[in-house]
Amino acid sequence: MTALEYRHVQVARDGDTVRITMNRPDRRNALSGEHLAELLASFRAAGETDATGIVLGAHGPVFSAGHDFADVAARDLLGVRDLLTLCTELMSTIQSVPQVVIARVHGLATAAGCQLVASCDLAVAAESAGFALPGGKGGWFCHTPAVPVARAVGRKRLMELALTGDPIDARTAAEWGLINRAVPDAELDTAVDELLARATRGSRANKALGKRTLYSQLDRPEADAYALALEVMAAAAQLPGAREGMAAFLEKRPPVWPD
């Protein structure tokens, strides 16, 4: 798949940097199966280049609203499992490519959108950005998004995010360790480029090896965590509460919880 074939992603080379930009603003950059596949393909392709850095950004008012409920609601158990497997593969690829990957976050990053941010090596957010794992106040808990978020913010803060479902602002996200820093909106691009420039100094091969080794150390329990969370989240998509929550969202009405 070449950049010209992407429907939901824009890819551009800028010197030593590959910029991957989600371009589904009409759907709040929701992560459908097709969108996830394009992101995975673009990261794999970028990983094979001689670029030293990758910037993940988004067009539109929202960074990413997470999984596309229209896609999820149309799938059976096996279909949701396939979707979550694809999403998990994307998150793993972001961490396995040799380049430094930095998230450029504006607007809301919720559920799997928050998972994307947590999975990147680095993240800088505009002060207007927000972050949430909203499944805790809905019908479909954020099982898989919680895996990398937990490793960024720690147990108690994860529990607050996951159980309340309430968003935190960018300054709080920086204090909690979900992102590296929050900056005024007008300074977002400058801050992203400055951090990326510092993070990509030195030997490219050395950096790639260092990144791989760091994740190997830090994430040995994560594979097991993902295996469990993926199965639970796929199964949970079939529960009445999840179905009702998705239906209410798609029909633009208040949910009537069955449980």
Coordinates of C-alpha atoms in Angstrom, one line a residue:
M1 CA 0.0 0.0 0.0
T2 CA 1.4 3.4 -1.0
A3 CA 0.6 6.7 0.5
L4 CA -1.6 7.4 -2.5
E5 CA -3.9 4.5 -1.6
Y6 CA -4.6 5.6 1.9
R7 CA -8.1 7.0 2.6
H8 CA -7.8 7.9 6.2
V9 CA -4.1 8.6 6.7
Q10 CA -1.7 11.1 5.2
V11 CA 2.0 10.4 5.0
A12 CA 4.7 12.9 4.2
R13 CA 8.5 12.8 4.4
D14 CA 10.0 16.0 5.9
G15 CA 13.8 15.7 6.0
D16 CA 14.7 12.9 8.5
T17 CA 11.1 12.8 9.8
V18 CA 8.1 10.9 8.5
R19 CA 4.8 12.6 9.5
I20 CA 1.8 10.3 9.7
T21 CA -1.4 12.2 10.1
M22 CA -4.8 10.7 10.8
N23 CA -7.3 12.2 8.3
R24 CA -10.8 11.1 9.2
P25 CA -12.0 14.4 10.9
D26 CA -15.7 13.7 10.0
R27 CA -15.5 10.6 12.2
R28 CA -13.4 12.3 14.9
N29 CA -10.5 10.1 13.7
A30 CA -12.3 7.0 15.0
L31 CA -10.3 3.8 14.5
S32 CA -12.2 1.6 12.2
G33 CA -10.6 -1.6 10.9
E34 CA -9.7 0.1 7.7
H35 CA -8.2 3.1 9.5
L36 CA -6.2 0.8 11.8
A37 CA -4.9 -1.1 8.8
E38 CA -3.7 2.1 7.1
L39 CA -2.0 3.2 10.2
L40 CA -0.3 -0.1 10.6
A41 CA 0.8 -0.1 6.9
S42 CA 2.1 3.4 7.2
F43 CA 4.1 2.7 10.3
R44 CA 5.6 -0.4 8.8
A45 CA 6.6 1.5 5.7
A46 CA 8.1 4.3 7.7
G47 CA 10.0 1.8 9.8
E48 CA 11.7 0.5 6.7
T49 CA 13.0 4.0 5.7
D50 CA 16.2 5.8 6.8
A51 CA 14.1 8.4 8.7
T52 CA 15.1 9.0 12.3
G53 CA 11.8 10.1 13.6
I54 CA 8.0 9.6 13.1
V55 CA 5.4 12.2 14.2
L56 CA 1.8 10.9 14.7
G57 CA -0.7 13.7 14.4
A58 CA -4.3 14.2 13.3
H59 CA -6.5 16.6 11.3
G60 CA -9.7 18.0 12.7
P61 CA -10.8 19.1 16.1
V62 CA -10.2 15.6 17.8
F63 CA -7.0 13.6 17.9
S64 CA -8.8 10.3 18.0
A65 CA -12.1 9.3 19.6
G66 CA -11.0 5.7 19.9
H67 CA -12.6 2.6 18.3
D68 CA -15.3 3.3 15.7
F69 CA -18.5 2.0 17.3
A70 CA -20.2 1.6 13.9
D71 CA -17.5 -0.9 13.0
V72 CA -17.5 -2.6 16.3
A73 CA -21.2 -2.9 16.6
A74 CA -21.4 -4.6 13.2
R75 CA -19.0 -7.4 14.2
D76 CA -19.5 -10.7 16.1
L77 CA -17.1 -12.0 18.7
L78 CA -14.6 -13.2 16.2
G79 CA -14.8 -9.9 14.3
V80 CA -14.2 -7.8 17.4
R81 CA -11.3 -10.1 18.4
D82 CA -9.8 -9.5 14.9
L83 CA -10.2 -5.8 15.2
L84 CA -8.6 -5.7 18.6
T85 CA -5.8 -7.9 17.4
L86 CA -5.2 -5.5 14.6
C87 CA -5.2 -2.6 17.0
T88 CA -2.7 -4.4 19.4
E89 CA -0.5 -5.1 16.4
L90 CA -0.4 -1.4 15.5
M91 CA 0.5 -0.4 19.1
S92 CA 3.3 -3.0 19.1
T93 CA 4.6 -1.8 15.7
I94 CA 4.8 1.7 17.0
Q95 CA 7.1 0.5 19.7
S96 CA 9.1 -1.9 17.5
V97 CA 10.0 0.4 14.6
P98 CA 13.6 1.7 14.9
Q99 CA 12.6 5.4 14.7
V100 CA 11.6 7.6 17.6
V101 CA 7.8 8.0 17.5
I102 CA 6.3 11.1 19.0
A103 CA 2.6 11.9 19.3
R104 CA 1.5 15.4 18.4
V105 CA -1.8 15.7 20.4
H106 CA -4.5 18.3 20.0
G107 CA -8.1 18.0 21.1
L108 CA -9.4 14.9 22.8
A109 CA -7.6 11.5 22.8
T110 CA -10.0 9.0 24.2
A111 CA -10.1 5.2 24.6
A112 CA -8.0 3.7 21.8
G113 CA -7.0 7.2 20.9
C114 CA -5.5 7.6 24.4
Q115 CA -3.9 4.1 23.9
L116 CA -2.2 5.5 20.7
V117 CA -0.7 8.3 22.7
A118 CA 0.5 6.0 25.5
S119 CA 2.0 3.6 23.0
C120 CA 4.2 6.3 21.3
D121 CA 7.7 6.7 22.6
L122 CA 7.1 10.4 23.4
A123 CA 4.1 12.7 23.4
V124 CA 3.6 16.4 23.4
A125 CA 0.1 17.9 23.8
A126 CA -1.5 21.3 23.3
E127 CA -2.9 22.7 26.5
S128 CA -6.4 22.4 25.0
A129 CA -6.0 18.6 24.6
G130 CA -7.7 16.1 26.9
F131 CA -7.3 12.4 27.6
A132 CA -9.8 9.8 28.8
L133 CA -10.7 6.1 29.1
P134 CA -14.4 6.6 28.9
G135 CA -15.5 3.0 28.9
G136 CA -15.8 3.1 32.7
K137 CA -19.0 5.3 32.5
G138 CA -20.4 3.5 29.5
G139 CA -21.1 -0.1 28.4
W140 CA -17.8 -1.2 27.0
F141 CA -14.8 -1.0 29.4
C142 CA -11.5 0.2 28.0
H143 CA -9.6 -3.1 28.7
T144 CA -7.0 -2.9 26.0
P145 CA -6.5 0.9 26.0
A146 CA -5.7 0.5 29.7
V147 CA -2.7 -1.7 29.1
P148 CA -0.2 1.0 27.9
V149 CA -1.9 3.7 29.9
A150 CA -1.3 1.7 33.1
R151 CA 2.4 1.5 32.3
A152 CA 2.6 5.2 31.8
V153 CA 0.6 6.5 34.8
G154 CA 0.7 3.8 37.5
R155 CA -2.1 1.9 39.2
K156 CA -4.1 4.5 41.2
R157 CA -4.2 7.0 38.4
L158 CA -5.1 4.3 35.9
M159 CA -8.0 3.3 38.2
E160 CA -9.2 6.9 38.3
L161 CA -9.1 7.2 34.6
A162 CA -10.6 3.8 33.9
L163 CA -13.3 3.7 36.6
T164 CA -14.6 7.2 36.3
G165 CA -14.2 7.6 32.6
D166 CA -13.7 11.3 33.1
P167 CA -11.1 13.2 31.0
I168 CA -8.0 14.8 32.3
D169 CA -6.5 18.0 30.8
A170 CA -3.1 18.1 29.2
R171 CA -1.3 19.6 32.3
T172 CA -2.6 16.8 34.4
A173 CA -1.6 14.2 31.8
A174 CA 2.0 15.6 31.9
E175 CA 2.0 15.5 35.7
W176 CA 0.8 11.9 35.6
G177 CA 3.4 10.8 33.0
L178 CA 1.0 10.0 30.2
I179 CA 2.7 12.7 28.0
N180 CA 6.0 14.4 28.2
R181 CA 4.8 17.9 28.3
A182 CA 1.8 20.2 27.7
V183 CA 2.4 23.5 25.8
P184 CA 0.4 26.5 24.6
D185 CA -1.5 25.5 21.5
A186 CA 0.5 28.0 19.3
E187 CA 3.7 26.3 20.4
L188 CA 2.7 22.7 19.8
D189 CA 4.6 22.1 16.5
T190 CA 7.7 23.9 17.8
A191 CA 7.7 21.8 20.9
V192 CA 7.2 18.5 19.0
D193 CA 10.0 19.3 16.6
E194 CA 12.4 20.4 19.4
L195 CA 11.8 17.2 21.5
L196 CA 12.1 15.0 18.4
A197 CA 15.4 16.7 17.4
R198 CA 16.9 16.0 20.8
A199 CA 15.6 12.5 20.9
T200 CA 17.0 11.5 17.5
R201 CA 20.5 12.7 18.1
G202 CA 23.3 10.2 17.8
S203 CA 23.7 6.9 16.1
R204 CA 20.6 5.8 14.4
A205 CA 21.4 2.1 14.9
N206 CA 22.3 2.7 18.5
K207 CA 19.0 4.5 19.0
A208 CA 17.1 1.7 17.4
L209 CA 18.8 -0.9 19.5
G210 CA 18.3 1.2 22.6
K211 CA 14.6 1.6 22.0
R212 CA 14.1 -2.1 21.4
T213 CA 16.0 -3.0 24.5
L214 CA 14.1 -0.5 26.6
Y215 CA 10.8 -1.9 25.6
S216 CA 12.1 -5.5 26.1
Q217 CA 12.8 -4.6 29.7
L218 CA 9.8 -2.5 30.5
D219 CA 7.1 -4.5 28.7
R220 CA 7.8 -8.2 29.4
P221 CA 4.5 -8.4 31.4
E222 CA 2.6 -6.4 28.7
A223 CA 2.3 -9.2 26.2
D224 CA 0.5 -11.3 28.7
A225 CA -1.6 -8.3 29.7
Y226 CA -2.6 -7.7 26.1
A227 CA -3.5 -11.4 25.6
L228 CA -5.9 -11.3 28.5
A229 CA -7.3 -7.8 27.9
L230 CA -7.9 -8.5 24.2
E231 CA -9.9 -11.6 24.9
V232 CA -11.9 -9.9 27.6
M233 CA -12.6 -6.8 25.5
A234 CA -13.6 -8.8 22.5
A235 CA -16.0 -10.9 24.6
A236 CA -17.3 -7.8 26.4
A237 CA -18.3 -6.3 23.1
Q238 CA -21.1 -8.8 22.9
L239 CA -22.6 -8.0 26.3
P240 CA -26.0 -6.2 26.4
G241 CA -24.4 -3.1 28.0
A242 CA -21.9 -2.8 25.3
R243 CA -24.4 -3.3 22.6
E244 CA -26.8 -0.7 24.2
G245 CA -24.0 1.8 24.6
M246 CA -22.9 1.5 21.0
A247 CA -26.5 1.6 19.7
A248 CA -27.3 4.7 21.8
F249 CA -24.2 6.4 20.5
L250 CA -24.9 5.6 16.9
E251 CA -28.6 6.6 17.3
K252 CA -27.7 9.8 19.2
R253 CA -29.9 9.0 22.1
P254 CA -29.4 8.5 25.9
P255 CA -28.5 4.9 26.7
V256 CA -30.9 2.7 28.7
W257 CA -28.6 0.4 30.6
P258 CA -29.7 -3.2 30.9
D259 CA -27.4 -3.9 33.9

